[in-house]
Short mmCIF file of C-alpha atoms (C1' of nucleotides) in Angstrom, two decimals:
data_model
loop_
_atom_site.label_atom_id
_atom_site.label_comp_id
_atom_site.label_asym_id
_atom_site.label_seq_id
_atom_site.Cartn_x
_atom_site.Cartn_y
_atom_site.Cartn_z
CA UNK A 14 -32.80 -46.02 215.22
CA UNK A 15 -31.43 -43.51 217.18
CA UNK A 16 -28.16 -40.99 215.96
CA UNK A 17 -25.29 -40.70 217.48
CA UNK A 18 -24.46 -37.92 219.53
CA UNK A 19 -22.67 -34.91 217.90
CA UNK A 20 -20.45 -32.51 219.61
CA UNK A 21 -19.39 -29.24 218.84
CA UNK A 22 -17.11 -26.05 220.04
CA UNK A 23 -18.95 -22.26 220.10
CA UNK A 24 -16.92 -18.93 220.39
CA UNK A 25 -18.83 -16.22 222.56
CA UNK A 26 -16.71 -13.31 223.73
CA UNK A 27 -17.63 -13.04 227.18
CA UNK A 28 -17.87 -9.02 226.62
CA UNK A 29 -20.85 -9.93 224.58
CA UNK A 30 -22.28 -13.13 226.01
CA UNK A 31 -20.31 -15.50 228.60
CA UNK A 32 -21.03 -18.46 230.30
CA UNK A 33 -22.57 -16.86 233.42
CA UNK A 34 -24.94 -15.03 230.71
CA UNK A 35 -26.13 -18.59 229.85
CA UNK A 36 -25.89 -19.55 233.31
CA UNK A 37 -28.04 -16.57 233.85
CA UNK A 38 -31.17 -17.07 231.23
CA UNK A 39 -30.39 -21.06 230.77
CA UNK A 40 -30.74 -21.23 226.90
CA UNK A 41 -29.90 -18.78 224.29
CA UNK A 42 -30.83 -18.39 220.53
CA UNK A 43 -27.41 -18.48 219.10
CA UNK A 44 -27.92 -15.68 216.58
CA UNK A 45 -25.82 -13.41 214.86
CA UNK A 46 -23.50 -16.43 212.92
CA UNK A 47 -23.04 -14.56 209.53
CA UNK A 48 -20.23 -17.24 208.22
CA UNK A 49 -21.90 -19.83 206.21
CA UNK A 50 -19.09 -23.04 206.92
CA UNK A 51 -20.61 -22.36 210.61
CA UNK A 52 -23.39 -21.73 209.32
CA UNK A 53 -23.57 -25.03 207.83
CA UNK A 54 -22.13 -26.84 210.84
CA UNK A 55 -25.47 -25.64 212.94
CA UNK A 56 -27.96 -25.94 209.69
CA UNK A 57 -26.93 -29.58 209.18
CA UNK A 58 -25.01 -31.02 211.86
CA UNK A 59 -26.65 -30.17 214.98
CA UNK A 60 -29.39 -32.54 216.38
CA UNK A 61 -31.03 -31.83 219.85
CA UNK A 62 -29.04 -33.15 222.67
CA UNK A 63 -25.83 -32.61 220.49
CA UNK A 64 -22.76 -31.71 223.43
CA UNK A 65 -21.34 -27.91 223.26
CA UNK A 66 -18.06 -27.09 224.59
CA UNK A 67 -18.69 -23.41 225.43
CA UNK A 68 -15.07 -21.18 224.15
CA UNK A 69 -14.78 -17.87 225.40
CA UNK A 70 -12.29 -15.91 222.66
CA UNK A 71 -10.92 -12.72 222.36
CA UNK A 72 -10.38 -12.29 226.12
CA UNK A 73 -7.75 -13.37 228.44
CA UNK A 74 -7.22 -15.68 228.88
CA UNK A 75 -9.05 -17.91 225.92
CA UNK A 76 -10.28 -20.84 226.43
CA UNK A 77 -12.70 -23.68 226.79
CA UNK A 78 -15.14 -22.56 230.08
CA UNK A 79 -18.82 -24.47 230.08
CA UNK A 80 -20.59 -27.02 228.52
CA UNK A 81 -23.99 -26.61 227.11
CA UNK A 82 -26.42 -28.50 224.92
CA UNK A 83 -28.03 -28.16 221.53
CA UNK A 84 -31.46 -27.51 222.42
CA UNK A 85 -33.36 -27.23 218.97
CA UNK A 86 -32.63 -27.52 215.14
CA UNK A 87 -31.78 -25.41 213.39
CA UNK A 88 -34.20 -22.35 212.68
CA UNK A 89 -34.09 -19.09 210.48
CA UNK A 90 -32.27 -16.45 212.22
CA UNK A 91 -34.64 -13.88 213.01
CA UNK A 92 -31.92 -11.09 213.04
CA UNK A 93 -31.54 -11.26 209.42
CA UNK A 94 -35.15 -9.87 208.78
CA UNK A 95 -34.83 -6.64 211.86
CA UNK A 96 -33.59 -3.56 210.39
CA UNK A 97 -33.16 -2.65 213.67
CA UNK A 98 -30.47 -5.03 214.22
CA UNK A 99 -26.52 -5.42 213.85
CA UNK A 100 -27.37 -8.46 211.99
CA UNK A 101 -29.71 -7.43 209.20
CA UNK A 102 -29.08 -9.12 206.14
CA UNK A 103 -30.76 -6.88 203.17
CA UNK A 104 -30.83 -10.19 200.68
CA UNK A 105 -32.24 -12.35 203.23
CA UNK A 106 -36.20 -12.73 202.75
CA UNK A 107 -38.30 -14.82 204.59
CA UNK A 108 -39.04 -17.63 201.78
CA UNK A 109 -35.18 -17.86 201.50
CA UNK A 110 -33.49 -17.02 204.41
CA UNK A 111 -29.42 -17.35 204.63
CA UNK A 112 -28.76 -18.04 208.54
CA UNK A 113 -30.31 -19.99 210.81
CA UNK A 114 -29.32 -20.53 214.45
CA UNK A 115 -29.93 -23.27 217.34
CA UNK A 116 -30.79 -22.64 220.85
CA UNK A 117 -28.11 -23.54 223.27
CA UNK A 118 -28.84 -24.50 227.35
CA UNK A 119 -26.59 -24.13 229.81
CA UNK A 120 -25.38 -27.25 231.34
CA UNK A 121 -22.43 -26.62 233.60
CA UNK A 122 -19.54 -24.34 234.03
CA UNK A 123 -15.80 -26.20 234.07
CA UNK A 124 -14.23 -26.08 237.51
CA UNK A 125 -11.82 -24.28 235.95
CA UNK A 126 -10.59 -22.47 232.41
CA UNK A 127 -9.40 -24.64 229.87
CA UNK A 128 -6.95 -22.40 228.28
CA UNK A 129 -5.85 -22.09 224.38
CA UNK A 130 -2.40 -22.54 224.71
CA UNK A 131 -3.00 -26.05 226.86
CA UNK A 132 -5.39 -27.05 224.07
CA UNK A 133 -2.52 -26.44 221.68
CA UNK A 134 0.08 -28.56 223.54
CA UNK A 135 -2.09 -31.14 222.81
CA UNK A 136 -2.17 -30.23 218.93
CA UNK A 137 -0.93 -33.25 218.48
CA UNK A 138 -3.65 -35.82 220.03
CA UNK A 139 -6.52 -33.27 218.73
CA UNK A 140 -5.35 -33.36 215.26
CA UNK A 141 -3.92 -31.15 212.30
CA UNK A 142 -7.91 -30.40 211.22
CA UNK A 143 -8.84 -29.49 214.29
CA UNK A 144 -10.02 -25.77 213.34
CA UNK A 145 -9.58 -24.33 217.15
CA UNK A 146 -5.77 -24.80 217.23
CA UNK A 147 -5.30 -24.28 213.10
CA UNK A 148 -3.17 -21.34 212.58
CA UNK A 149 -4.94 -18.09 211.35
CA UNK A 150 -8.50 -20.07 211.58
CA UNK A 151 -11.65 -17.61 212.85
CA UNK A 152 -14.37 -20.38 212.44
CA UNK A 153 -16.61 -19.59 215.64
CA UNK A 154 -19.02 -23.07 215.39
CA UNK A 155 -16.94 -26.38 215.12
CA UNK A 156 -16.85 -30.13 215.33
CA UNK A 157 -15.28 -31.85 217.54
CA UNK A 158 -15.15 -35.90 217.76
CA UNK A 159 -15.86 -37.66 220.34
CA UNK A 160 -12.10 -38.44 220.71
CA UNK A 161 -11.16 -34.53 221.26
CA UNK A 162 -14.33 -34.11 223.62
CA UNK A 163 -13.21 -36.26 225.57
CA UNK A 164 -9.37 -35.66 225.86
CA UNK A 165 -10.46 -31.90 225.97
CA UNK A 166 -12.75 -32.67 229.08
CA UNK A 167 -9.78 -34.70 230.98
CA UNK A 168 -7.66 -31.63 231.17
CA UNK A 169 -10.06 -29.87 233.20
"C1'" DG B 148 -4.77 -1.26 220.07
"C1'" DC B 149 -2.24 -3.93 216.58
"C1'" DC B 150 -2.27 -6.73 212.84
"C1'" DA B 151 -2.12 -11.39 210.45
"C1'" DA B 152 -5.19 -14.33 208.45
"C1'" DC B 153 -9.17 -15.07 206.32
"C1'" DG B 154 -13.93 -14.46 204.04
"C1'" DT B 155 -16.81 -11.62 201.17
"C1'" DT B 156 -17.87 -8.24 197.75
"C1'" DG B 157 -18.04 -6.17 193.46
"C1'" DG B 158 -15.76 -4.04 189.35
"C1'" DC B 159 -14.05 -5.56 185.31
"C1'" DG C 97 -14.16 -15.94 186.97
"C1'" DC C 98 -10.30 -13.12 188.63
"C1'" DC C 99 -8.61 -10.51 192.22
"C1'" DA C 100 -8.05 -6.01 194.77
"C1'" DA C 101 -10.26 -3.80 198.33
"C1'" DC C 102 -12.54 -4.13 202.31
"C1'" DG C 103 -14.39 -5.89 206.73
"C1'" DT C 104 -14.01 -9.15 210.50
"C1'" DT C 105 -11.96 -12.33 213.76
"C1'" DG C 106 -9.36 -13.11 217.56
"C1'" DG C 107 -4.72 -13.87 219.67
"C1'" DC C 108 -1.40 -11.16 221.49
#
DNA sequence: GCCAACGTTGGC
DNA sequence: GCCAACGTTGGC
């Protein structure tokens, strides 16, 4: 018995990693997630093969650019343990670690931006949980139904 | 660069 | 367990 696909939304701000990054090196250990709903989402959510709608925020303009693809469960997040890095977590050890991260491949760039403020005319279709257009919401790993991934796609 | 909204931390 | 202070996100 096989699962059903799953697919998702990630924030990257392309000043930090964009789309032609993961172009560029064709899959990516999505590290640094230090928020534990999306935390959560990528822990125990996200099977291989699961669809990624790749979201380019705080930028202009925002929007939905690329789609990728889960490429691995979820894994510890080996930036908690480096005190060298931005993302070293002092209570994470190695028996219990608090993050984990997937790896995410590139799988094709949009023909064109899929902007914020057209995904929020379509508030409406998406849906009042739909965490991307909820006002004041920062959560940077999503769901998204196969209803919205689709409808999201047709607008490019 | 501003700042509203939100999550986390830690004193009590 | 409350909640003020603080840090971060991310649109604008």
């Amino acid at each position: 018995m096989s699962a059903r696909r799953r697919y998702w939304l990630m924030k990257s701000e392309p000043d930090a990693f964009s789309i032609d990054d993961l172009q560029r090196v064709g899959t990516e250990p999505w590290t640094g997630v230090r928020n534990y709903q999306a935390r959560n989402f990528m822990r125990n959510g996200m099977r291989t093969g699961d669809g990624v709608l790749f979201y380019h925020s705080n930028c202009t303009p925002p929007g939905i650019v690329g789609i990728a693809t889960v490429a691995c469960e979820a894994y510890p997040d080996p930036t908690q343990f480096d005190r060298a890095s931005h993302y070293f977590d002092p209570k994470a050890t190695q028996e219990e670690p608090r993050w984990f991260n997937v790896d995410v491949t590139f799988e094709r760039k949009l023909s064109r931006i899929i902007p914020l403020d057209e995904i929020r005319a379509h508030a409406d279709e998406l849906g009042e949980e739909f965490a991307l257009v909820k006002r004041g919401s920062r959560l940077s790993v999503l769901p998204v139904s196969a209803a919205q991934w689709n409808l999201l796609l047709s607008l490019e």
